[in-house]
Amino acid sequence: MPDCDLLIRNATVIDGTGAARQTAEVAIRGDRIAAVGKLGNASAAEEIDAAGLALAPGFIDTHAHDDLALLNTPLMEPKISQGVTCVINGNCGLSIAPLPTPKAPPAPLDLLSPDAADFFPSVAACFAAREARPAALNSAQLVGHTTLRLAHMDDLDRPASEREIAAMRASLETALQEGAIGLSTGTYYPPAAAAPTEEVIALAEALRCHGGIHATHMRDEADGVLDAIEETGRIGRAAGVPCVISHHKCNGLANHGRSVETLALIDRLAETQELGLDAYPYAASSTTLSIDKVKAASRTIVSWSRPHPEHAGRDLDDVAQEMGVSIEAAVAALSPAGGIFFSMAEEDVRRILAHERTMIGSDGLPADPHPHPRLWGAFARVLGHYARDEGLFSLEEAVRKMTALPAARYGLTGRGRVHEGYFADLVLFDPATIADAATYDAPAAPARGIEMVIVNGQPVWRDGAPTGRTPGRVLKNAATHAL
Ligand code: ZN
Ligand code: CU
């Protein structure tokens, strides 16, 4: 009888905590890491010689919109191909549950699916579907404020009434009891923009007794970004809950360089409350197409268009010229549509990525026909381009931002470290060659340098392809957010 199922020998272990790499052997038994160290005499059903390769905890995508992709494309290639073993869904106020009565999802909730029938009446029903048809990787779920508004309000262009807040709060509490890990808000977007801070605080209060977290696509990521961070801080303090600023950025030419101020403010707030942030490693954003976003950008690529699907992947300027109309008219003709907006400064992207509290989140949009390359490339780009090639931080620090840091922040117990007794979510990669291959022109390309990805002890990616296994689990609220 072998001691373990899989023994990885001679690996350069980067354990996720930020500690310096060490050569070690890692034994896996069942879904767990059985031992880490010098295991000379151990025997295994399978042995891998990992000389020259790095072994890290599987990456946690803190900012995902894979609510439906988990079910539609359970092999989850865009994510497992770059080493992601867990996605946190329901971000930006947008979740696929709970929606007790089907209603047409307004933009941007339709980024998940334009079809009301795809939404679930409860988080429990959504989790049951995921457990009946598991995916290759693990997932956790936030409850979207916009989804709650759609469920309990007739008119989204006004603040919720006391009664509506009570109904949303009851719905959120049920979802948290069913295993959702927190609340997400997207007050930037029209269906939630009319919500005052007090509405969000009233909901966030429900998180406190359930150990939930509040993640937010803030009201403003451009001229008013400092006010928006202050608002996020206020919500966290008033409700007594940890908050995460999603995909932190300083949008628009006038705000380039302001991450000096925003990060200083985040640091100041974080002295007295739990506050984190995530970011993706690109200077272009992507969301629904609108003229104000186009105006704040130096270039816009169309990522999808319902009336004109043939223009996905093309520059908006070229489309407008070909149509013989103004940019405004082209946006109107293409809408509803999505865009990729070159609206950030590289110096801000770097400063934010390098910040010690910053986690990595892809913000990938899996339903887009021509997605932003972050969907397939975010994690490999941080490891290859920013850590190795640009020397922005060490490989150990890059891995920490995608593993132990988010696991602690989101209460994913037993994940995020290469450590005895932890779940065997692991990625084996070549630190010399790891690189993102996805580009703005050709965004659907697996990362280079990923040798093997293991989820709950089972290989899901090997030899440049999915293995077809689907050992992913739904990770439910464990009510621990100690950092
Ligand atoms: Zn967002
Ligand atoms: Cu998002």
Short mmCIF file of C-alpha atoms and ligand atoms in Angstrom, two decimals:
data_model
loop_
_atom_site.label_atom_id
_atom_site.label_comp_id
_atom_site.label_asym_id
_atom_site.label_seq_id
_atom_site.Cartn_x
_atom_site.Cartn_y
_atom_site.Cartn_z
CA MET A 1 0.00 0.00 0.00
CA PRO A 2 1.54 3.33 -1.00
CA ASP A 3 1.65 6.05 1.65
CA CYS A 4 -0.10 8.55 -0.58
CA ASP A 5 -1.80 9.02 -3.91
CA LEU A 6 0.57 11.53 -5.43
CA LEU A 7 4.10 12.51 -4.46
CA ILE A 8 5.65 15.62 -5.97
CA ARG A 9 9.43 15.48 -5.59
CA ASN A 10 12.07 18.23 -5.84
CA ALA A 11 9.54 21.02 -6.18
CA THR A 12 10.39 24.62 -5.38
CA VAL A 13 7.60 25.21 -2.89
CA ILE A 14 6.19 28.72 -2.70
CA ASP A 15 3.84 28.21 0.22
CA GLY A 16 1.51 31.21 -0.24
CA THR A 17 2.43 33.07 2.95
CA GLY A 18 5.12 35.16 1.28
CA ALA A 19 7.89 33.06 2.86
CA ALA A 20 10.99 32.37 0.75
CA ARG A 21 10.80 29.38 -1.58
CA GLN A 22 12.15 26.04 -0.40
CA THR A 23 12.86 22.78 -2.14
CA ALA A 24 10.61 20.11 -0.69
CA GLU A 25 8.47 17.11 -1.43
CA VAL A 26 4.73 17.29 -1.16
CA ALA A 27 2.56 14.23 -0.58
CA ILE A 28 -1.14 14.21 -1.39
CA ARG A 29 -3.61 11.74 0.06
CA GLY A 30 -7.26 11.99 -0.88
CA ASP A 31 -8.20 15.66 -1.07
CA ARG A 32 -5.49 16.85 1.33
CA ILE A 33 -1.81 17.66 1.54
CA ALA A 34 -0.56 14.75 3.68
CA ALA A 35 2.99 15.98 4.23
CA VAL A 36 5.49 18.62 3.16
CA GLY A 37 9.25 18.22 3.62
CA LYS A 38 11.89 15.58 3.07
CA LEU A 39 9.93 12.44 2.33
CA GLY A 40 12.73 10.25 1.00
CA ASN A 41 11.17 6.88 1.79
CA ALA A 42 7.58 7.72 1.03
CA SER A 43 5.83 5.73 -1.65
CA ALA A 44 3.01 6.88 -3.82
CA ALA A 45 0.62 5.60 -6.45
CA GLU A 46 2.15 8.25 -8.72
CA GLU A 47 5.33 10.27 -8.43
CA ILE A 48 6.21 13.44 -10.27
CA ASP A 49 9.70 14.87 -10.50
CA ALA A 50 9.16 18.61 -10.33
CA ALA A 51 12.80 19.71 -10.48
CA GLY A 52 12.96 23.27 -11.79
CA LEU A 53 9.25 23.85 -11.25
CA ALA A 54 7.44 25.93 -8.64
CA LEU A 55 4.65 24.41 -6.59
CA ALA A 56 2.19 26.95 -5.18
CA PRO A 57 -1.28 26.85 -3.64
CA GLY A 58 -3.97 27.03 -6.32
CA PHE A 59 -4.82 30.63 -7.15
CA ILE A 60 -7.99 32.22 -5.81
CA ASP A 61 -9.73 34.53 -8.25
CA THR A 62 -11.23 37.04 -5.83
CA HIS A 63 -13.18 38.84 -8.51
CA ALA A 64 -15.09 36.52 -10.81
CA HIS A 65 -18.31 36.66 -12.78
CA ASP A 66 -18.48 32.90 -13.35
CA ASP A 67 -21.89 32.47 -11.67
CA LEU A 68 -23.30 30.78 -14.74
CA ALA A 69 -20.08 29.69 -16.44
CA LEU A 70 -19.55 27.13 -13.65
CA LEU A 71 -22.65 25.33 -14.87
CA ASN A 72 -22.40 26.03 -18.60
CA THR A 73 -18.69 25.31 -19.00
CA PRO A 74 -17.75 23.20 -15.96
CA LEU A 75 -14.19 22.55 -17.16
CA MET A 76 -13.60 26.29 -16.67
CA GLU A 77 -10.61 26.40 -19.01
CA PRO A 78 -9.99 30.16 -18.90
CA LYS A 79 -9.36 29.85 -15.18
CA ILE A 80 -7.80 26.41 -14.60
CA SER A 81 -5.40 26.94 -17.51
CA GLN A 82 -3.74 29.74 -15.53
CA GLY A 83 -3.73 27.92 -12.19
CA VAL A 84 -6.93 29.21 -10.62
CA THR A 85 -8.53 26.62 -8.31
CA CYS A 86 -11.23 28.80 -6.73
CA VAL A 87 -13.42 31.60 -8.05
CA ILE A 88 -15.35 34.06 -5.91
CA ASN A 89 -18.51 34.89 -7.80
CA GLY A 90 -21.31 37.39 -7.55
CA ASN A 91 -19.15 40.50 -7.69
CA CYS A 92 -20.12 44.08 -8.61
CA GLY A 93 -23.63 43.69 -7.16
CA LEU A 94 -24.41 40.99 -9.73
CA SER A 95 -25.31 37.47 -8.61
CA ILE A 96 -27.28 34.69 -10.27
CA ALA A 97 -29.30 34.22 -7.02
CA PRO A 98 -31.56 34.86 -5.17
CA LEU A 99 -34.28 35.88 -7.60
CA PRO A 100 -37.49 34.20 -6.35
CA THR A 101 -39.64 35.37 -9.29
CA PRO A 102 -38.06 35.51 -12.74
CA LYS A 103 -37.57 39.09 -13.98
CA ALA A 104 -35.68 40.37 -17.01
CA PRO A 105 -32.20 41.33 -15.78
CA PRO A 106 -31.32 44.96 -16.52
CA ALA A 107 -27.78 45.87 -17.63
CA PRO A 108 -25.25 45.11 -16.26
CA LEU A 109 -26.91 42.14 -14.54
CA ASP A 110 -27.35 40.73 -18.03
CA LEU A 111 -23.56 40.25 -18.15
CA LEU A 112 -24.29 37.00 -16.28
CA SER A 113 -27.14 36.06 -18.59
CA PRO A 114 -29.78 38.04 -20.47
CA ASP A 115 -32.24 35.22 -19.77
CA ALA A 116 -34.36 35.49 -16.60
CA ALA A 117 -34.75 31.70 -16.60
CA ASP A 118 -31.03 31.29 -15.90
CA PHE A 119 -31.34 32.93 -12.49
CA PHE A 120 -31.97 30.87 -9.35
CA PRO A 121 -34.72 31.53 -6.81
CA SER A 122 -32.31 30.96 -3.93
CA VAL A 123 -28.62 30.51 -3.21
CA ALA A 124 -29.49 27.02 -1.96
CA ALA A 125 -30.99 26.13 -5.35
CA CYS A 126 -27.92 27.54 -7.11
CA PHE A 127 -25.56 25.53 -4.88
CA ALA A 128 -27.64 22.37 -5.40
CA ALA A 129 -27.25 22.79 -9.17
CA ARG A 130 -23.49 23.30 -8.82
CA GLU A 131 -23.16 20.26 -6.58
CA ALA A 132 -25.23 18.13 -8.95
CA ARG A 133 -23.02 19.16 -11.86
CA PRO A 134 -19.67 20.07 -10.30
CA ALA A 135 -17.02 22.17 -12.01
CA ALA A 136 -13.28 21.60 -12.28
CA LEU A 137 -12.59 24.21 -9.61
CA ASN A 138 -14.00 25.41 -6.30
CA SER A 139 -16.29 28.39 -5.97
CA ALA A 140 -17.70 30.71 -3.36
CA GLN A 141 -20.62 33.06 -3.80
CA LEU A 142 -21.42 36.66 -2.91
CA VAL A 143 -25.00 37.94 -2.96
CA GLY A 144 -25.45 40.88 -5.30
CA HIS A 145 -27.19 43.99 -4.04
CA THR A 146 -28.45 44.66 -7.57
CA THR A 147 -29.97 41.18 -7.70
CA LEU A 148 -31.66 41.82 -4.32
CA ARG A 149 -33.00 45.15 -5.64
CA LEU A 150 -34.38 43.47 -8.75
CA ALA A 151 -36.03 40.81 -6.60
CA HIS A 152 -37.71 43.18 -4.16
CA MET A 153 -38.27 46.50 -5.96
CA ASP A 154 -40.47 47.56 -8.86
CA ASP A 155 -38.50 50.70 -9.62
CA LEU A 156 -34.72 50.61 -9.41
CA ASP A 157 -34.28 54.34 -9.97
CA ARG A 158 -35.00 55.31 -6.36
CA PRO A 159 -33.81 54.41 -2.85
CA ALA A 160 -35.40 51.29 -1.36
CA SER A 161 -38.20 51.87 1.15
CA GLU A 162 -38.02 50.56 4.70
CA ARG A 163 -40.17 47.61 3.69
CA GLU A 164 -38.03 46.82 0.67
CA ILE A 165 -34.85 47.03 2.75
CA ALA A 166 -36.37 44.61 5.26
CA ALA A 167 -37.26 42.20 2.46
CA MET A 168 -33.78 42.44 0.89
CA ARG A 169 -32.20 41.93 4.28
CA ALA A 170 -34.28 38.83 5.01
CA SER A 171 -33.32 37.46 1.61
CA LEU A 172 -29.64 38.18 2.26
CA GLU A 173 -29.77 36.52 5.69
CA THR A 174 -31.29 33.39 4.19
CA ALA A 175 -28.59 33.35 1.52
CA LEU A 176 -25.85 33.70 4.14
CA GLN A 177 -27.35 30.84 6.14
CA GLU A 178 -27.34 28.79 2.95
CA GLY A 179 -23.62 29.41 2.57
CA ALA A 180 -23.08 32.67 0.66
CA ILE A 181 -19.93 34.37 1.95
CA GLY A 182 -21.04 37.99 1.75
CA LEU A 183 -22.65 40.87 -0.08
CA SER A 184 -21.44 42.65 -3.19
CA THR A 185 -22.56 46.08 -4.32
CA GLY A 186 -22.27 47.94 -7.60
CA THR A 187 -23.53 51.44 -6.83
CA TYR A 188 -21.60 52.63 -9.89
CA TYR A 189 -24.22 51.02 -12.12
CA PRO A 190 -27.70 52.44 -12.85
CA PRO A 191 -29.80 49.69 -11.18
CA ALA A 192 -28.09 50.40 -7.82
CA ALA A 193 -26.88 53.99 -8.25
CA ALA A 194 -29.98 55.42 -6.54
CA ALA A 195 -29.23 53.44 -3.39
CA PRO A 196 -28.02 55.78 -0.65
CA THR A 197 -25.18 54.75 1.66
CA GLU A 198 -27.77 54.01 4.39
CA GLU A 199 -29.44 51.36 2.22
CA VAL A 200 -26.14 49.53 1.85
CA ILE A 201 -25.34 49.88 5.57
CA ALA A 202 -28.73 48.40 6.50
CA LEU A 203 -27.97 45.34 4.38
CA ALA A 204 -24.32 45.07 5.38
CA GLU A 205 -25.38 44.91 9.04
CA ALA A 206 -26.79 41.46 8.28
CA LEU A 207 -23.26 40.32 7.45
CA ARG A 208 -21.92 40.90 10.93
CA CYS A 209 -23.56 37.97 12.69
CA HIS A 210 -22.91 35.66 9.72
CA GLY A 211 -19.23 36.45 9.32
CA GLY A 212 -19.84 37.87 5.85
CA ILE A 213 -17.78 40.31 3.83
CA HIS A 214 -18.80 43.30 1.71
CA ALA A 215 -17.15 43.66 -1.71
CA THR A 216 -17.89 46.76 -3.71
CA HIS A 217 -17.64 48.12 -7.21
CA MET A 218 -17.67 51.62 -5.80
CA ARG A 219 -19.94 54.45 -6.82
CA ASP A 220 -17.08 56.29 -8.49
CA GLU A 221 -13.68 55.14 -9.79
CA ALA A 222 -12.88 58.42 -11.51
CA ASP A 223 -13.09 62.04 -10.28
CA GLY A 224 -14.97 61.04 -7.12
CA VAL A 225 -12.82 58.03 -6.22
CA LEU A 226 -11.70 59.41 -2.84
CA ASP A 227 -15.30 60.09 -1.78
CA ALA A 228 -16.21 56.57 -2.88
CA ILE A 229 -13.43 55.08 -0.74
CA GLU A 230 -14.64 57.18 2.21
CA GLU A 231 -18.15 55.84 1.61
CA THR A 232 -16.84 52.26 1.57
CA GLY A 233 -15.03 52.92 4.84
CA ARG A 234 -18.18 54.35 6.37
CA ILE A 235 -20.23 51.30 5.35
CA GLY A 236 -17.67 48.97 6.89
CA ARG A 237 -17.48 50.90 10.16
CA ALA A 238 -21.22 51.46 10.52
CA ALA A 239 -22.02 47.80 9.83
CA GLY A 240 -18.95 46.46 11.62
CA VAL A 241 -17.88 44.30 8.68
CA PRO A 242 -14.77 43.78 6.53
CA CYS A 243 -14.88 45.41 3.09
CA VAL A 244 -13.07 44.82 -0.19
CA ILE A 245 -12.71 47.52 -2.83
CA SER A 246 -13.14 45.67 -6.12
CA HIS A 247 -10.82 46.16 -9.12
CA HIS A 248 -9.34 49.32 -7.65
CA LYS A 249 -8.38 51.83 -10.29
CA CYS A 250 -8.17 55.55 -11.06
CA ASN A 251 -10.18 56.04 -14.24
CA GLY A 252 -9.84 58.88 -16.71
CA LEU A 253 -6.95 61.07 -17.79
CA ALA A 254 -7.61 63.67 -15.09
CA ASN A 255 -7.15 61.03 -12.40
CA HIS A 256 -3.98 59.39 -13.62
CA GLY A 257 -1.44 59.20 -10.81
CA ARG A 258 -4.02 59.53 -8.06
CA SER A 259 -3.39 56.03 -6.70
CA VAL A 260 -0.87 57.76 -4.43
CA GLU A 261 -3.84 59.42 -2.72
CA THR A 262 -6.26 56.48 -2.92
CA LEU A 263 -3.82 53.96 -1.45
CA ALA A 264 -2.85 56.38 1.32
CA LEU A 265 -6.53 56.77 2.19
CA ILE A 266 -7.08 53.00 2.12
CA ASP A 267 -4.07 52.54 4.43
CA ARG A 268 -5.37 55.18 6.82
CA LEU A 269 -8.84 53.57 6.98
CA ALA A 270 -7.33 50.11 7.36
CA GLU A 271 -5.66 51.17 10.59
CA THR A 272 -9.04 51.01 12.33
CA GLN A 273 -11.15 48.67 10.18
CA GLU A 274 -10.78 45.64 7.94
CA LEU A 275 -10.35 46.90 4.40
CA GLY A 276 -8.84 45.13 1.44
CA LEU A 277 -8.76 45.51 -2.31
CA ASP A 278 -8.34 43.54 -5.48
CA ALA A 279 -7.02 44.46 -8.90
CA TYR A 280 -6.35 43.00 -12.33
CA PRO A 281 -3.03 43.55 -14.09
CA TYR A 282 -4.11 45.65 -17.07
CA ALA A 283 -4.52 49.35 -17.85
CA ALA A 284 -7.83 48.77 -19.66
CA SER A 285 -11.17 48.06 -17.99
CA SER A 286 -14.17 46.24 -19.44
CA THR A 287 -17.88 46.54 -18.86
CA THR A 288 -21.05 47.71 -20.58
CA LEU A 289 -20.53 50.20 -23.40
CA SER A 290 -21.47 53.80 -22.63
CA ILE A 291 -20.44 57.15 -24.02
CA ASP A 292 -18.99 58.48 -20.75
CA LYS A 293 -16.69 55.46 -20.48
CA VAL A 294 -15.66 55.94 -24.12
CA LYS A 295 -14.88 59.60 -23.43
CA ALA A 296 -12.71 58.72 -20.43
CA ALA A 297 -10.67 56.28 -22.53
CA SER A 298 -7.90 56.76 -25.07
CA ARG A 299 -9.16 53.74 -27.04
CA THR A 300 -12.25 51.50 -26.92
CA ILE A 301 -12.66 47.96 -28.26
CA VAL A 302 -16.16 46.52 -28.69
CA SER A 303 -16.38 43.29 -26.67
CA TRP A 304 -19.95 42.41 -27.66
CA SER A 305 -23.00 43.99 -29.23
CA ARG A 306 -26.49 42.56 -29.32
CA PRO A 307 -27.66 44.33 -32.52
CA HIS A 308 -24.21 44.08 -34.19
CA PRO A 309 -22.42 40.95 -32.98
CA GLU A 310 -20.15 41.15 -36.05
CA HIS A 311 -18.32 44.13 -34.53
CA ALA A 312 -17.10 42.28 -31.41
CA GLY A 313 -13.33 42.65 -31.21
CA ARG A 314 -13.12 45.81 -33.35
CA ASP A 315 -12.04 49.29 -32.36
CA LEU A 316 -15.01 51.58 -31.78
CA ASP A 317 -13.35 54.33 -33.86
CA ASP A 318 -13.16 52.01 -36.88
CA VAL A 319 -16.76 50.90 -36.45
CA ALA A 320 -17.98 54.52 -36.25
CA GLN A 321 -15.96 55.47 -39.33
CA GLU A 322 -17.30 52.52 -41.29
CA MET A 323 -20.86 53.38 -40.22
CA GLY A 324 -20.18 56.97 -41.23
CA VAL A 325 -21.52 58.29 -37.91
CA SER A 326 -20.24 60.02 -34.77
CA ILE A 327 -18.86 58.02 -31.85
CA GLU A 328 -22.05 58.86 -29.90
CA ALA A 329 -24.23 57.49 -32.69
CA ALA A 330 -22.07 54.39 -33.03
CA VAL A 331 -22.41 53.67 -29.30
CA ALA A 332 -26.18 54.07 -29.59
CA ALA A 333 -26.32 51.79 -32.64
CA LEU A 334 -24.22 49.08 -30.98
CA SER A 335 -26.04 49.13 -27.61
CA PRO A 336 -26.72 47.04 -25.64
CA ALA A 337 -23.04 46.30 -25.91
CA GLY A 338 -19.82 45.86 -23.99
CA GLY A 339 -16.47 47.57 -24.31
CA ILE A 340 -12.83 47.41 -23.35
CA PHE A 341 -11.70 50.87 -22.25
CA PHE A 342 -8.08 52.05 -22.13
CA SER A 343 -8.66 54.45 -19.28
CA MET A 344 -5.99 53.83 -16.64
CA ALA A 345 -2.35 54.85 -16.25
CA GLU A 346 0.24 52.08 -16.14
CA GLU A 347 1.88 53.74 -13.11
CA ASP A 348 -1.39 53.41 -11.16
CA VAL A 349 -1.84 49.78 -12.22
CA ARG A 350 1.65 49.02 -10.90
CA ARG A 351 1.31 50.96 -7.69
CA ILE A 352 -2.02 49.31 -6.89
CA LEU A 353 -0.82 45.79 -7.78
CA ALA A 354 2.26 46.22 -5.62
CA HIS A 355 0.33 47.39 -2.56
CA GLU A 356 0.56 44.88 0.28
CA ARG A 357 -3.24 44.62 0.72
CA THR A 358 -3.96 44.04 -2.97
CA MET A 359 -5.31 40.64 -3.99
CA ILE A 360 -5.56 39.51 -7.62
CA GLY A 361 -9.01 39.27 -9.17
CA SER A 362 -9.51 38.72 -12.89
CA ASP A 363 -12.89 40.44 -13.33
CA GLY A 364 -13.09 38.20 -16.41
CA LEU A 365 -16.36 38.20 -18.32
CA PRO A 366 -16.77 34.62 -19.60
CA ALA A 367 -19.87 35.28 -21.71
CA ASP A 368 -18.23 37.94 -23.89
CA PRO A 369 -17.55 36.80 -27.46
CA HIS A 370 -14.40 38.96 -27.49
CA PRO A 371 -13.46 39.16 -23.80
CA HIS A 372 -10.87 41.37 -22.15
CA PRO A 373 -7.64 39.28 -21.98
CA ARG A 374 -7.82 39.35 -18.17
CA LEU A 375 -10.25 36.41 -18.38
CA TRP A 376 -7.52 34.02 -19.58
CA GLY A 377 -4.41 35.91 -18.56
CA ALA A 378 -4.64 37.84 -15.28
CA PHE A 379 -2.81 35.43 -12.97
CA ALA A 380 -0.09 34.38 -15.39
CA ARG A 381 0.50 38.05 -16.23
CA VAL A 382 1.09 38.95 -12.59
CA LEU A 383 3.55 36.05 -12.18
CA GLY A 384 5.33 36.39 -15.52
CA HIS A 385 5.14 39.97 -16.69
CA TYR A 386 4.93 41.90 -13.42
CA ALA A 387 6.86 39.70 -10.97
CA ARG A 388 9.55 38.05 -13.12
CA ASP A 389 10.03 40.38 -16.08
CA GLU A 390 9.34 43.75 -14.49
CA GLY A 391 10.50 42.88 -10.96
CA LEU A 392 7.52 44.72 -9.45
CA PHE A 393 7.58 42.27 -6.52
CA SER A 394 8.95 38.83 -5.73
CA LEU A 395 7.36 35.65 -6.98
CA GLU A 396 6.58 34.78 -3.36
CA GLU A 397 4.70 38.06 -2.93
CA ALA A 398 2.84 37.56 -6.23
CA VAL A 399 1.70 34.13 -5.05
CA ARG A 400 0.65 35.49 -1.63
CA LYS A 401 -1.64 38.00 -3.36
CA MET A 402 -3.46 35.12 -5.06
CA THR A 403 -3.50 32.53 -2.27
CA ALA A 404 -3.03 32.99 1.49
CA LEU A 405 -4.11 36.65 1.47
CA PRO A 406 -7.48 36.08 -0.25
CA ALA A 407 -8.07 32.80 1.64
CA ALA A 408 -7.77 34.70 4.94
CA ARG A 409 -9.76 37.68 3.70
CA TYR A 410 -12.67 35.54 2.47
CA GLY A 411 -12.54 32.94 5.23
CA LEU A 412 -11.66 30.02 2.96
CA THR A 413 -10.52 27.73 5.74
CA GLY A 414 -7.89 25.15 4.90
CA ARG A 415 -7.06 26.74 1.52
CA GLY A 416 -4.42 29.09 0.20
CA ARG A 417 -1.26 27.49 1.60
CA VAL A 418 1.01 24.57 0.84
CA HIS A 419 0.84 23.13 4.31
CA GLU A 420 0.22 19.74 5.86
CA GLY A 421 -3.50 19.17 6.41
CA TYR A 422 -4.57 21.85 3.94
CA PHE A 423 -6.69 20.95 0.92
CA ALA A 424 -4.63 19.87 -2.05
CA ASP A 425 -5.43 22.79 -4.33
CA LEU A 426 -2.09 23.20 -6.08
CA VAL A 427 -0.45 24.57 -9.17
CA LEU A 428 2.83 23.41 -10.63
CA PHE A 429 4.40 25.96 -12.98
CA ASP A 430 7.67 26.92 -14.58
CA PRO A 431 8.78 30.26 -13.11
CA ALA A 432 11.10 30.81 -16.07
CA THR A 433 8.41 30.55 -18.71
CA ILE A 434 5.11 31.42 -17.08
CA ALA A 435 3.40 34.09 -19.17
CA ASP A 436 0.00 35.28 -20.25
CA ALA A 437 -0.73 34.52 -23.89
CA ALA A 438 -4.09 36.26 -24.09
CA THR A 439 -3.98 39.63 -25.86
CA TYR A 440 -6.51 42.32 -26.73
CA ASP A 441 -6.52 40.99 -30.30
CA ALA A 442 -6.61 37.29 -29.42
CA PRO A 443 -8.01 37.07 -25.89
CA ALA A 444 -8.87 33.37 -25.63
CA ALA A 445 -5.47 31.78 -25.12
CA PRO A 446 -4.24 29.57 -22.27
CA ALA A 447 -1.29 30.83 -20.25
CA ARG A 448 2.17 29.40 -20.90
CA GLY A 449 4.20 27.58 -18.28
CA ILE A 450 1.42 25.94 -16.27
CA GLU A 451 2.41 22.27 -15.94
CA MET A 452 -0.32 20.89 -13.72
CA VAL A 453 -3.27 22.12 -11.68
CA ILE A 454 -4.76 20.08 -8.84
CA VAL A 455 -8.12 20.69 -7.17
CA ASN A 456 -9.05 18.79 -4.00
CA GLY A 457 -6.27 16.29 -4.76
CA GLN A 458 -7.25 15.62 -8.37
CA PRO A 459 -5.45 16.87 -11.47
CA VAL A 460 -7.74 19.09 -13.54
CA TRP A 461 -5.16 20.50 -15.97
CA ARG A 462 -2.22 18.54 -17.31
CA ASP A 463 -0.08 18.53 -20.47
CA GLY A 464 -1.70 21.71 -21.68
CA ALA A 465 -5.30 20.52 -21.50
CA PRO A 466 -8.10 19.87 -19.03
CA THR A 467 -8.17 16.32 -17.69
CA GLY A 468 -11.95 16.35 -17.75
CA ARG A 469 -12.24 15.84 -13.99
CA THR A 470 -14.61 18.02 -12.02
CA PRO A 471 -13.65 17.79 -8.33
CA GLY A 472 -14.66 21.40 -7.58
CA ARG A 473 -16.71 22.12 -4.47
CA VAL A 474 -18.96 24.89 -3.33
CA LEU A 475 -17.11 26.59 -0.47
CA LYS A 476 -19.66 27.79 2.03
CA ASN A 477 -19.54 30.54 4.62
CA ALA A 478 -17.34 29.38 7.48
CA ALA A 479 -17.79 32.60 9.49
CA THR A 480 -14.09 33.32 9.97
CA HIS A 481 -12.43 36.43 8.67
CA ALA A 482 -9.53 36.80 11.05
CA LEU A 483 -6.54 38.31 9.33
ZN ZN B 1 -17.10 45.79 -11.23
CU CU B 2 -16.63 42.85 -11.76
#
